[in-house]
């Protein structure tokens, strides 16, 4: 299972464009920062830390939305391709 996951990550990285690679790195860093900030807010309860968290969420949200959009677009293209293939098979 670990090999399959590693292979999937390698293929994703190798086949992605520069923008996608930037978004991947941006998302990984953002996820780590969110975890650290969540722990800091939980421990300190500081308003300053909460403000920093809000700003970082605003900065890192586009990365998540990009991947949701990209995945949805890929699913639509696959569905369209399957439907075209099914139509071609029926016409033969």
PDB file of C-alpha atoms in Angstrom:
ATOM      1  CA  UNK A   1       0.000   0.000   0.000  1.00  0.00           C
ATOM      2  CA  UNK A   2       2.815   2.408   0.868  1.00  0.00           C
ATOM      3  CA  UNK A   3       4.446   1.688  -2.485  1.00  0.00           C
ATOM      4  CA  UNK A   4       1.247   2.507  -4.360  1.00  0.00           C
ATOM      5  CA  UNK A   5       0.883   5.784  -2.472  1.00  0.00           C
ATOM      6  CA  UNK A   6       4.533   6.653  -3.124  1.00  0.00           C
ATOM      7  CA  UNK A   7       4.133   5.816  -6.819  1.00  0.00           C
ATOM      8  CA  UNK A   8       1.003   7.952  -7.059  1.00  0.00           C
ATOM      9  CA  UNK A   9       2.864  10.889  -5.499  1.00  0.00           C
ATOM     10  CA  UNK A  10       5.807  10.436  -7.866  1.00  0.00           C
ATOM     11  CA  UNK A  11       3.556  10.356 -10.920  1.00  0.00           C
ATOM     12  CA  UNK A  12       1.617  13.372  -9.691  1.00  0.00           C
ATOM     13  CA  UNK A  13       4.836  15.315  -9.195  1.00  0.00           C
ATOM     14  CA  UNK A  14       6.411  14.259 -12.495  1.00  0.00           C
ATOM     15  CA  UNK A  15       3.332  15.012 -14.577  1.00  0.00           C
ATOM     16  CA  UNK A  16       2.479  18.338 -12.968  1.00  0.00           C
ATOM     17  CA  UNK A  17       3.258  21.764 -14.356  1.00  0.00           C
ATOM     18  CA  UNK A  18       5.315  24.355 -12.508  1.00  0.00           C
ATOM     19  CA  UNK A  19       2.161  26.072 -11.212  1.00  0.00           C
ATOM     20  CA  UNK A  20       0.864  22.755  -9.900  1.00  0.00           C
ATOM     21  CA  UNK A  21       4.191  22.028  -8.197  1.00  0.00           C
ATOM     22  CA  UNK A  22       4.093  25.441  -6.531  1.00  0.00           C
ATOM     23  CA  UNK A  23       0.537  24.768  -5.365  1.00  0.00           C
ATOM     24  CA  UNK A  24       1.514  21.326  -4.011  1.00  0.00           C
ATOM     25  CA  UNK A  25       4.394  22.773  -1.991  1.00  0.00           C
ATOM     26  CA  UNK A  26       2.240  25.710  -0.911  1.00  0.00           C
ATOM     27  CA  UNK A  27      -0.465  23.319   0.286  1.00  0.00           C
ATOM     28  CA  UNK A  28       1.953  21.094   2.222  1.00  0.00           C
ATOM     29  CA  UNK A  29       3.563  24.067   3.966  1.00  0.00           C
ATOM     30  CA  UNK A  30       0.149  25.557   4.666  1.00  0.00           C
ATOM     31  CA  UNK A  31      -1.146  22.327   6.170  1.00  0.00           C
ATOM     32  CA  UNK A  32       1.853  22.100   8.487  1.00  0.00           C
ATOM     33  CA  UNK A  33       1.470  25.747   9.506  1.00  0.00           C
ATOM     34  CA  UNK A  34      -2.233  25.297  10.203  1.00  0.00           C
ATOM     35  CA  UNK A  35      -1.487  22.375  12.507  1.00  0.00           C
ATOM     36  CA  UNK A  36       1.156  24.357  14.409  1.00  0.00           C
ATOM     37  CA  UNK A  37      -1.120  27.384  14.688  1.00  0.00           C
ATOM     38  CA  UNK A  38      -4.074  25.273  15.820  1.00  0.00           C
ATOM     39  CA  UNK A  39      -1.953  23.872  18.639  1.00  0.00           C
ATOM     40  CA  UNK A  40      -0.692  27.372  19.509  1.00  0.00           C
ATOM     41  CA  UNK A  41      -4.238  28.763  19.642  1.00  0.00           C
ATOM     42  CA  UNK A  42      -5.360  25.836  21.769  1.00  0.00           C
ATOM     43  CA  UNK A  43      -2.448  26.251  24.191  1.00  0.00           C
ATOM     44  CA  UNK A  44      -2.313  30.061  24.418  1.00  0.00           C
ATOM     45  CA  UNK A  45      -5.780  31.254  23.453  1.00  0.00           C
ATOM     46  CA  UNK A  46      -4.049  34.430  22.247  1.00  0.00           C
ATOM     47  CA  UNK A  47      -5.969  36.842  20.036  1.00  0.00           C
ATOM     48  CA  UNK A  48      -2.762  37.654  18.139  1.00  0.00           C
ATOM     49  CA  UNK A  49      -2.254  33.982  17.260  1.00  0.00           C
ATOM     50  CA  UNK A  50      -5.868  33.747  16.093  1.00  0.00           C
ATOM     51  CA  UNK A  51      -5.365  36.784  13.833  1.00  0.00           C
ATOM     52  CA  UNK A  52      -2.251  35.212  12.309  1.00  0.00           C
ATOM     53  CA  UNK A  53      -4.213  31.999  11.762  1.00  0.00           C
ATOM     54  CA  UNK A  54      -6.983  33.906   9.969  1.00  0.00           C
ATOM     55  CA  UNK A  55      -4.478  35.600   7.651  1.00  0.00           C
ATOM     56  CA  UNK A  56      -2.724  32.313   6.859  1.00  0.00           C
ATOM     57  CA  UNK A  57      -6.025  30.578   6.163  1.00  0.00           C
ATOM     58  CA  UNK A  58      -6.871  33.389   3.740  1.00  0.00           C
ATOM     59  CA  UNK A  59      -3.489  32.955   2.044  1.00  0.00           C
ATOM     60  CA  UNK A  60      -3.617  29.173   1.805  1.00  0.00           C
ATOM     61  CA  UNK A  61      -7.284  28.721   0.905  1.00  0.00           C
ATOM     62  CA  UNK A  62      -6.662  29.298  -2.841  1.00  0.00           C
ATOM     63  CA  UNK A  63      -4.392  26.236  -2.953  1.00  0.00           C
ATOM     64  CA  UNK A  64      -7.210  24.035  -1.667  1.00  0.00           C
ATOM     65  CA  UNK A  65      -9.762  25.551  -4.014  1.00  0.00           C
ATOM     66  CA  UNK A  66      -7.374  25.054  -6.932  1.00  0.00           C
ATOM     67  CA  UNK A  67      -7.073  21.334  -6.223  1.00  0.00           C
ATOM     68  CA  UNK A  68     -10.846  20.958  -5.784  1.00  0.00           C
ATOM     69  CA  UNK A  69     -11.368  22.713  -9.134  1.00  0.00           C
ATOM     70  CA  UNK A  70      -8.650  20.675 -10.859  1.00  0.00           C
ATOM     71  CA  UNK A  71     -10.032  17.383  -9.553  1.00  0.00           C
ATOM     72  CA  UNK A  72     -13.577  18.301 -10.565  1.00  0.00           C
ATOM     73  CA  UNK A  73     -12.448  19.334 -14.035  1.00  0.00           C
ATOM     74  CA  UNK A  74     -10.528  16.073 -14.459  1.00  0.00           C
ATOM     75  CA  UNK A  75     -13.596  14.074 -13.405  1.00  0.00           C
ATOM     76  CA  UNK A  76     -15.764  15.930 -15.919  1.00  0.00           C
ATOM     77  CA  UNK A  77     -13.281  15.271 -18.717  1.00  0.00           C
ATOM     78  CA  UNK A  78     -13.138  11.552 -17.844  1.00  0.00           C
ATOM     79  CA  UNK A  79     -16.930  11.316 -17.757  1.00  0.00           C
ATOM     80  CA  UNK A  80     -17.177  13.090 -21.112  1.00  0.00           C
ATOM     81  CA  UNK A  81     -14.556  10.770 -22.605  1.00  0.00           C
ATOM     82  CA  UNK A  82     -16.426   7.689 -21.300  1.00  0.00           C
ATOM     83  CA  UNK A  83     -19.711   8.964 -22.694  1.00  0.00           C
ATOM     84  CA  UNK A  84     -18.172   9.652 -26.111  1.00  0.00           C
ATOM     85  CA  UNK A  85     -16.616   6.182 -26.145  1.00  0.00           C
ATOM     86  CA  UNK A  86     -19.965   4.608 -25.213  1.00  0.00           C
ATOM     87  CA  UNK A  87     -21.716   6.581 -27.967  1.00  0.00           C
ATOM     88  CA  UNK A  88     -19.123   5.487 -30.531  1.00  0.00           C
ATOM     89  CA  UNK A  89     -19.541   1.847 -29.513  1.00  0.00           C
ATOM     90  CA  UNK A  90     -23.341   2.096 -29.828  1.00  0.00           C
ATOM     91  CA  UNK A  91     -23.107   3.654 -33.292  1.00  0.00           C
ATOM     92  CA  UNK A  92     -20.936   0.797 -34.565  1.00  0.00           C
TER      93      UNK A  92
END
